[in-house]
Amino acid sequence: SAVISQKPSRDICQRGTSLTIQCQVDSQVTMMFWYRQQPGQSLTLIATANQGSEATYESGFVIDKFPISRPNLTFSTLTVSNLSPEDSSIYLCSGEIYADTQYFGPGTRLTVL
Amino acid sequence: KQEVTQIPAALSVPEGENLVLNCSFTDSAIYNLQWFRQDPGKGLTSLLLIQSSQREQTSGRLNASLDKSSGRSTLYIAASQPGDSATYLCAVRRDTDKLIFGTGTRLQVFP
């Protein structure tokens, strides 16, 4: 199994600023992902974080708004840029090994004023 | 396009009841299916993973079954407890592609 931690656990940000979320896995995983969960909704995949190369974004998500880094097999960051109130959500990272069980971090609750 | 639906959307039961949560998916060509639990404001905890070649998986009071041909999975919770109160999500994977999440079932077990 894998234990995933995220920082910060929550934040309140002003409109127009950016927030960077860190995700750390306690063991090497082949894949890391970033999800968004809007209030009362299920999870929506933002992108797959690829080690050492550009992330693979899902339809409706772009690199300028959600830049992602993954410098090694156990760490990734997601930045949510130019924040607006519509970005208020829980952001979750996850990791898995070869399409097996996917493990999730505790999430980052973002509120944009 | 794969769509995953969970019924019921919400469920409230007294402690001790046996429960069945349902998950249906439109494309039966899946690689595996995973059940998760999410407590309010928290991340997801993996409960059970069923590979496409398997019919069921069990962990403690939880049993998940898979019927690929009919596009259905069920999560059975025996002797429910207040601590089981959470949202339960199923997610399916096609090949080694991404997970597609269901809409979730919000469960409340009262003493």
PDB file of C-alpha atoms in Angstrom:
ATOM      1  CA  SER A   1       0.000   0.000   0.000  1.00  0.00           C
ATOM      2  CA  ALA A   2       0.970   3.666  -0.199  1.00  0.00           C
ATOM      3  CA  VAL A   3       0.461   6.522   2.220  1.00  0.00           C
ATOM      4  CA  ILE A   4      -0.074   9.902   0.605  1.00  0.00           C
ATOM      5  CA  SER A   5       0.192  13.257   2.320  1.00  0.00           C
ATOM      6  CA  GLN A   6      -0.824  16.671   1.046  1.00  0.00           C
ATOM      7  CA  LYS A   7       0.052  20.178   2.082  1.00  0.00           C
ATOM      8  CA  PRO A   8      -1.706  22.426   2.888  1.00  0.00           C
ATOM      9  CA  SER A   9      -4.794  20.678   4.216  1.00  0.00           C
ATOM     10  CA  ARG A  10      -6.830  23.808   3.649  1.00  0.00           C
ATOM     11  CA  ASP A  11      -6.382  27.403   2.590  1.00  0.00           C
ATOM     12  CA  ILE A  12      -8.350  30.565   2.016  1.00  0.00           C
ATOM     13  CA  CYS A  13      -7.085  32.645  -0.889  1.00  0.00           C
ATOM     14  CA  GLN A  14      -7.922  35.926  -2.513  1.00  0.00           C
ATOM     15  CA  ARG A  15      -9.218  36.189  -6.030  1.00  0.00           C
ATOM     16  CA  GLY A  16      -6.431  36.489  -8.608  1.00  0.00           C
ATOM     17  CA  THR A  17      -3.744  34.797  -6.523  1.00  0.00           C
ATOM     18  CA  SER A  18      -2.381  31.247  -6.895  1.00  0.00           C
ATOM     19  CA  LEU A  19      -2.110  28.242  -4.598  1.00  0.00           C
ATOM     20  CA  THR A  20       0.422  25.433  -4.885  1.00  0.00           C
ATOM     21  CA  ILE A  21      -0.470  22.067  -3.366  1.00  0.00           C
ATOM     22  CA  GLN A  22       2.195  19.496  -2.574  1.00  0.00           C
ATOM     23  CA  CYS A  23       1.685  15.740  -2.689  1.00  0.00           C
ATOM     24  CA  GLN A  24       4.149  13.270  -1.178  1.00  0.00           C
ATOM     25  CA  VAL A  25       3.962   9.470  -1.445  1.00  0.00           C
ATOM     26  CA  ASP A  26       5.818   7.242   0.986  1.00  0.00           C
ATOM     27  CA  SER A  27       6.784   4.747  -1.725  1.00  0.00           C
ATOM     28  CA  GLN A  28       7.468   4.811  -5.440  1.00  0.00           C
ATOM     29  CA  VAL A  29       4.372   4.745  -7.596  1.00  0.00           C
ATOM     30  CA  THR A  30       4.115   4.462 -11.343  1.00  0.00           C
ATOM     31  CA  MET A  31       1.271   6.915 -11.739  1.00  0.00           C
ATOM     32  CA  MET A  32       0.177  10.047  -9.888  1.00  0.00           C
ATOM     33  CA  PHE A  33      -3.059  11.925 -10.514  1.00  0.00           C
ATOM     34  CA  TRP A  34      -4.758  15.145  -9.494  1.00  0.00           C
ATOM     35  CA  TYR A  35      -8.517  15.378  -8.982  1.00  0.00           C
ATOM     36  CA  ARG A  36     -10.997  18.100  -8.169  1.00  0.00           C
ATOM     37  CA  GLN A  37     -14.110  17.532  -6.102  1.00  0.00           C
ATOM     38  CA  GLN A  38     -16.572  20.382  -6.153  1.00  0.00           C
ATOM     39  CA  PRO A  39     -19.065  20.708  -3.299  1.00  0.00           C
ATOM     40  CA  GLY A  40     -21.525  17.815  -3.271  1.00  0.00           C
ATOM     41  CA  GLN A  41     -20.009  16.284  -6.404  1.00  0.00           C
ATOM     42  CA  SER A  42     -17.979  13.234  -7.268  1.00  0.00           C
ATOM     43  CA  LEU A  43     -14.342  13.360  -8.362  1.00  0.00           C
ATOM     44  CA  THR A  44     -13.193  14.813 -11.680  1.00  0.00           C
ATOM     45  CA  LEU A  45      -9.735  14.007 -12.994  1.00  0.00           C
ATOM     46  CA  ILE A  46      -7.667  17.104 -13.758  1.00  0.00           C
ATOM     47  CA  ALA A  47      -4.510  15.482 -15.084  1.00  0.00           C
ATOM     48  CA  THR A  48      -2.012  12.666 -14.885  1.00  0.00           C
ATOM     49  CA  ALA A  49       1.309  13.841 -13.467  1.00  0.00           C
ATOM     50  CA  ASN A  50       4.159  12.405 -15.530  1.00  0.00           C
ATOM     51  CA  GLN A  51       7.619  12.117 -14.082  1.00  0.00           C
ATOM     52  CA  GLY A  52      10.057  14.497 -15.727  1.00  0.00           C
ATOM     53  CA  SER A  53       7.685  15.612 -18.468  1.00  0.00           C
ATOM     54  CA  GLU A  54       4.539  17.633 -19.010  1.00  0.00           C
ATOM     55  CA  ALA A  55       1.346  16.404 -17.379  1.00  0.00           C
ATOM     56  CA  THR A  56      -1.480  14.906 -19.424  1.00  0.00           C
ATOM     57  CA  TYR A  57      -4.587  17.049 -19.005  1.00  0.00           C
ATOM     58  CA  GLU A  58      -8.208  15.998 -19.279  1.00  0.00           C
ATOM     59  CA  SER A  59     -10.684  17.823 -21.434  1.00  0.00           C
ATOM     60  CA  GLY A  60     -11.592  21.161 -19.876  1.00  0.00           C
ATOM     61  CA  PHE A  61      -8.342  21.558 -17.928  1.00  0.00           C
ATOM     62  CA  VAL A  62      -5.319  23.475 -19.251  1.00  0.00           C
ATOM     63  CA  ILE A  63      -1.713  23.816 -18.206  1.00  0.00           C
ATOM     64  CA  ASP A  64      -1.868  27.604 -17.811  1.00  0.00           C
ATOM     65  CA  LYS A  65      -4.566  27.291 -15.165  1.00  0.00           C
ATOM     66  CA  PHE A  66      -3.333  24.067 -13.494  1.00  0.00           C
ATOM     67  CA  PRO A  67       0.445  23.728 -13.915  1.00  0.00           C
ATOM     68  CA  ILE A  68       1.709  20.417 -12.522  1.00  0.00           C
ATOM     69  CA  SER A  69       5.191  19.199 -11.738  1.00  0.00           C
ATOM     70  CA  ARG A  70       6.464  15.731 -10.891  1.00  0.00           C
ATOM     71  CA  PRO A  71      10.239  15.794 -10.477  1.00  0.00           C
ATOM     72  CA  ASN A  72      10.503  12.224  -9.144  1.00  0.00           C
ATOM     73  CA  LEU A  73       8.443   9.095  -8.459  1.00  0.00           C
ATOM     74  CA  THR A  74       7.177  10.188  -5.050  1.00  0.00           C
ATOM     75  CA  PHE A  75       6.437  13.919  -5.269  1.00  0.00           C
ATOM     76  CA  SER A  76       4.152  16.173  -7.273  1.00  0.00           C
ATOM     77  CA  THR A  77       2.737  19.691  -7.081  1.00  0.00           C
ATOM     78  CA  LEU A  78      -0.441  21.223  -8.469  1.00  0.00           C
ATOM     79  CA  THR A  79      -0.789  24.980  -8.803  1.00  0.00           C
ATOM     80  CA  VAL A  80      -4.206  26.529  -9.242  1.00  0.00           C
ATOM     81  CA  SER A  81      -3.579  29.883 -10.897  1.00  0.00           C
ATOM     82  CA  ASN A  82      -5.499  33.137 -11.163  1.00  0.00           C
ATOM     83  CA  LEU A  83      -8.002  31.990  -8.578  1.00  0.00           C
ATOM     84  CA  SER A  84     -11.709  32.730  -8.797  1.00  0.00           C
ATOM     85  CA  PRO A  85     -14.536  31.692  -6.456  1.00  0.00           C
ATOM     86  CA  GLU A  86     -15.414  28.905  -8.922  1.00  0.00           C
ATOM     87  CA  ASP A  87     -12.099  27.245  -8.028  1.00  0.00           C
ATOM     88  CA  SER A  88     -13.303  26.621  -4.487  1.00  0.00           C
ATOM     89  CA  SER A  89     -13.125  22.835  -4.200  1.00  0.00           C
ATOM     90  CA  ILE A  90     -11.288  19.963  -2.615  1.00  0.00           C
ATOM     91  CA  TYR A  91      -8.183  18.995  -4.570  1.00  0.00           C
ATOM     92  CA  LEU A  92      -6.933  15.435  -4.170  1.00  0.00           C
ATOM     93  CA  CYS A  93      -3.837  13.674  -5.363  1.00  0.00           C
ATOM     94  CA  SER A  94      -3.549   9.938  -5.793  1.00  0.00           C
ATOM     95  CA  GLY A  95      -0.984   7.335  -6.679  1.00  0.00           C
ATOM     96  CA  GLU A  96      -1.040   3.809  -7.984  1.00  0.00           C
ATOM     97  CA  ILE A  97       1.249   1.044  -9.167  1.00  0.00           C
ATOM     98  CA  TYR A  98       0.503  -0.444 -12.587  1.00  0.00           C
ATOM     99  CA  ALA A  99      -3.279   0.142 -12.711  1.00  0.00           C
ATOM    100  CA  ASP A 100      -3.799  -1.587  -9.387  1.00  0.00           C
ATOM    101  CA  THR A 101      -5.290  -0.101  -6.218  1.00  0.00           C
ATOM    102  CA  GLN A 102      -5.309   3.693  -6.293  1.00  0.00           C
ATOM    103  CA  TYR A 103      -4.501   5.471  -3.039  1.00  0.00           C
ATOM    104  CA  PHE A 104      -5.596   8.979  -2.203  1.00  0.00           C
ATOM    105  CA  GLY A 105      -4.272  11.799  -0.120  1.00  0.00           C
ATOM    106  CA  PRO A 106      -6.461  13.528   2.483  1.00  0.00           C
ATOM    107  CA  GLY A 107      -7.243  16.408   0.138  1.00  0.00           C
ATOM    108  CA  THR A 108      -6.735  20.170   0.181  1.00  0.00           C
ATOM    109  CA  ARG A 109      -9.821  22.284   0.795  1.00  0.00           C
ATOM    110  CA  LEU A 110      -9.521  25.565  -1.097  1.00  0.00           C
ATOM    111  CA  THR A 111     -11.811  28.520  -0.505  1.00  0.00           C
ATOM    112  CA  VAL A 112     -11.478  31.552  -2.788  1.00  0.00           C
ATOM    113  CA  LEU A 113     -12.903  34.840  -1.611  1.00  0.00           C
TER     114      LEU A 113
ATOM    115  CA  LYS B   1     -18.068   7.061 -23.143  1.00  0.00           C
ATOM    116  CA  GLN B   2     -18.115   5.206 -19.845  1.00  0.00           C
ATOM    117  CA  GLU B   3     -20.751   6.389 -17.375  1.00  0.00           C
ATOM    118  CA  VAL B   4     -20.973   5.141 -13.804  1.00  0.00           C
ATOM    119  CA  THR B   5     -24.142   5.460 -11.747  1.00  0.00           C
ATOM    120  CA  GLN B   6     -24.757   4.602  -8.107  1.00  0.00           C
ATOM    121  CA  ILE B   7     -28.110   3.862  -6.547  1.00  0.00           C
ATOM    122  CA  PRO B   8     -29.381   4.924  -4.114  1.00  0.00           C
ATOM    123  CA  ALA B   9     -27.912   8.415  -3.858  1.00  0.00           C
ATOM    124  CA  ALA B  10     -28.567   8.457  -0.119  1.00  0.00           C
ATOM    125  CA  LEU B  11     -29.500   5.849   2.459  1.00  0.00           C
ATOM    126  CA  SER B  12     -30.359   6.094   6.157  1.00  0.00           C
ATOM    127  CA  VAL B  13     -30.677   2.890   8.177  1.00  0.00           C
ATOM    128  CA  PRO B  14     -30.674   1.756  11.806  1.00  0.00           C
ATOM    129  CA  GLU B  15     -27.621   0.075  13.211  1.00  0.00           C
ATOM    130  CA  GLY B  16     -27.377  -3.677  12.593  1.00  0.00           C
ATOM    131  CA  GLU B  17     -28.993  -3.790   9.167  1.00  0.00           C
ATOM    132  CA  ASN B  18     -27.357  -5.511   6.211  1.00  0.00           C
ATOM    133  CA  LEU B  19     -26.964  -3.122   3.259  1.00  0.00           C
ATOM    134  CA  VAL B  20     -26.525  -3.339  -0.494  1.00  0.00           C
ATOM    135  CA  LEU B  21     -25.096  -0.444  -2.467  1.00  0.00           C
ATOM    136  CA  ASN B  22     -25.331  -0.598  -6.237  1.00  0.00           C
ATOM    137  CA  CYS B  23     -22.983   0.552  -8.984  1.00  0.00           C
ATOM    138  CA  SER B  24     -23.745   0.291 -12.692  1.00  0.00           C
ATOM    139  CA  PHE B  25     -21.531   1.114 -15.673  1.00  0.00           C
ATOM    140  CA  THR B  26     -22.369   1.454 -19.350  1.00  0.00           C
ATOM    141  CA  ASP B  27     -19.269  -0.119 -20.937  1.00  0.00           C
ATOM    142  CA  SER B  28     -18.664  -3.689 -19.768  1.00  0.00           C
ATOM    143  CA  ALA B  29     -15.101  -3.788 -21.113  1.00  0.00           C
ATOM    144  CA  ILE B  30     -13.457  -2.872 -17.834  1.00  0.00           C
ATOM    145  CA  TYR B  31     -10.029  -3.719 -16.418  1.00  0.00           C
ATOM    146  CA  ASN B  32     -10.987  -3.500 -12.768  1.00  0.00           C
ATOM    147  CA  LEU B  33     -13.426  -1.826 -10.363  1.00  0.00           C
ATOM    148  CA  GLN B  34     -12.638  -0.232  -7.041  1.00  0.00           C
ATOM    149  CA  TRP B  35     -14.859   0.722  -4.104  1.00  0.00           C
ATOM    150  CA  PHE B  36     -13.905   3.671  -1.922  1.00  0.00           C
ATOM    151  CA  ARG B  37     -15.164   5.295   1.233  1.00  0.00           C
ATOM    152  CA  GLN B  38     -15.035   9.054   1.807  1.00  0.00           C
ATOM    153  CA  ASP B  39     -15.682  10.677   5.157  1.00  0.00           C
ATOM    154  CA  PRO B  40     -16.928  14.295   5.129  1.00  0.00           C
ATOM    155  CA  GLY B  41     -14.194  16.719   4.107  1.00  0.00           C
ATOM    156  CA  LYS B  42     -11.628  13.949   3.808  1.00  0.00           C
ATOM    157  CA  GLY B  43      -9.841  11.971   1.118  1.00  0.00           C
ATOM    158  CA  LEU B  44     -10.787   8.553  -0.188  1.00  0.00           C
ATOM    159  CA  THR B  45     -10.007   5.250   1.473  1.00  0.00           C
ATOM    160  CA  SER B  46      -9.768   2.202  -0.773  1.00  0.00           C
ATOM    161  CA  LEU B  47     -12.054  -0.607   0.399  1.00  0.00           C
ATOM    162  CA  LEU B  48     -11.930  -3.307  -2.258  1.00  0.00           C
ATOM    163  CA  LEU B  49     -10.482  -3.825  -5.723  1.00  0.00           C
ATOM    164  CA  ILE B  50     -12.037  -6.386  -8.074  1.00  0.00           C
ATOM    165  CA  GLN B  51     -10.170  -7.408 -11.199  1.00  0.00           C
ATOM    166  CA  SER B  52     -12.217  -8.053 -14.339  1.00  0.00           C
ATOM    167  CA  SER B  53     -11.573 -11.798 -14.040  1.00  0.00           C
ATOM    168  CA  GLN B  54     -12.931 -11.943 -10.483  1.00  0.00           C
ATOM    169  CA  ARG B  55     -16.518 -12.274  -9.300  1.00  0.00           C
ATOM    170  CA  GLU B  56     -16.140 -10.947  -5.783  1.00  0.00           C
ATOM    171  CA  GLN B  57     -13.814  -9.703  -3.068  1.00  0.00           C
ATOM    172  CA  THR B  58     -14.298  -9.721   0.690  1.00  0.00           C
ATOM    173  CA  SER B  59     -12.787  -7.696   3.511  1.00  0.00           C
ATOM    174  CA  GLY B  60     -14.259  -8.107   6.983  1.00  0.00           C
ATOM    175  CA  ARG B  61     -17.921  -7.097   6.884  1.00  0.00           C
ATOM    176  CA  LEU B  62     -17.632  -5.896   3.300  1.00  0.00           C
ATOM    177  CA  ASN B  63     -18.245  -7.968   0.196  1.00  0.00           C
ATOM    178  CA  ALA B  64     -18.116  -6.601  -3.332  1.00  0.00           C
ATOM    179  CA  SER B  65     -19.372  -8.503  -6.349  1.00  0.00           C
ATOM    180  CA  LEU B  66     -18.866  -7.861 -10.038  1.00  0.00           C
ATOM    181  CA  ASP B  67     -21.030  -8.887 -12.991  1.00  0.00           C
ATOM    182  CA  LYS B  68     -19.276  -7.498 -16.038  1.00  0.00           C
ATOM    183  CA  SER B  69     -21.789  -8.753 -18.572  1.00  0.00           C
ATOM    184  CA  SER B  70     -24.612  -6.821 -16.957  1.00  0.00           C
ATOM    185  CA  GLY B  71     -22.431  -3.840 -16.067  1.00  0.00           C
ATOM    186  CA  ARG B  72     -23.070  -4.043 -12.341  1.00  0.00           C
ATOM    187  CA  SER B  73     -21.273  -4.227  -9.033  1.00  0.00           C
ATOM    188  CA  THR B  74     -22.698  -4.371  -5.540  1.00  0.00           C
ATOM    189  CA  LEU B  75     -21.137  -3.583  -2.186  1.00  0.00           C
ATOM    190  CA  TYR B  76     -22.651  -5.556   0.649  1.00  0.00           C
ATOM    191  CA  ILE B  77     -22.157  -4.271   4.195  1.00  0.00           C
ATOM    192  CA  ALA B  78     -23.069  -6.737   6.915  1.00  0.00           C
ATOM    193  CA  ALA B  79     -24.290  -5.699  10.359  1.00  0.00           C
ATOM    194  CA  SER B  80     -23.932  -1.983   9.736  1.00  0.00           C
ATOM    195  CA  GLN B  81     -22.519   0.294  12.438  1.00  0.00           C
ATOM    196  CA  PRO B  82     -22.642   4.079  12.978  1.00  0.00           C
ATOM    197  CA  GLY B  83     -18.938   4.157  12.041  1.00  0.00           C
ATOM    198  CA  ASP B  84     -19.900   3.004   8.550  1.00  0.00           C
ATOM    199  CA  SER B  85     -21.547   6.375   7.927  1.00  0.00           C
ATOM    200  CA  ALA B  86     -19.764   7.928   4.931  1.00  0.00           C
ATOM    201  CA  THR B  87     -20.083   8.379   1.188  1.00  0.00           C
ATOM    202  CA  TYR B  88     -19.278   5.253  -0.829  1.00  0.00           C
ATOM    203  CA  LEU B  89     -17.888   5.638  -4.324  1.00  0.00           C
ATOM    204  CA  CYS B  90     -17.269   3.058  -7.006  1.00  0.00           C
ATOM    205  CA  ALA B  91     -14.833   3.641  -9.852  1.00  0.00           C
ATOM    206  CA  VAL B  92     -14.160   1.624 -12.988  1.00  0.00           C
ATOM    207  CA  ARG B  93     -11.072   1.435 -15.154  1.00  0.00           C
ATOM    208  CA  ARG B  94     -10.886   0.502 -18.836  1.00  0.00           C
ATOM    209  CA  ASP B  95      -7.582  -1.196 -19.706  1.00  0.00           C
ATOM    210  CA  THR B  96      -4.869   0.702 -17.819  1.00  0.00           C
ATOM    211  CA  ASP B  97      -6.659   3.978 -18.359  1.00  0.00           C
ATOM    212  CA  LYS B  98      -7.912   6.396 -15.754  1.00  0.00           C
ATOM    213  CA  LEU B  99     -10.574   5.708 -13.134  1.00  0.00           C
ATOM    214  CA  ILE B 100     -14.114   6.846 -13.872  1.00  0.00           C
ATOM    215  CA  PHE B 101     -15.980   7.606 -10.667  1.00  0.00           C
ATOM    216  CA  GLY B 102     -19.619   7.041  -9.874  1.00  0.00           C
ATOM    217  CA  THR B 103     -21.970   9.562  -8.357  1.00  0.00           C
ATOM    218  CA  GLY B 104     -21.669   8.117  -4.847  1.00  0.00           C
ATOM    219  CA  THR B 105     -24.050   6.828  -2.178  1.00  0.00           C
ATOM    220  CA  ARG B 106     -24.252   8.804   1.054  1.00  0.00           C
ATOM    221  CA  LEU B 107     -24.866   6.364   3.908  1.00  0.00           C
ATOM    222  CA  GLN B 108     -26.001   7.219   7.406  1.00  0.00           C
ATOM    223  CA  VAL B 109     -26.273   4.516  10.058  1.00  0.00           C
ATOM    224  CA  PHE B 110     -28.016   5.673  13.210  1.00  0.00           C
ATOM    225  CA  PRO B 111     -27.821   4.015  16.634  1.00  0.00           C
TER     226      PRO B 111
END
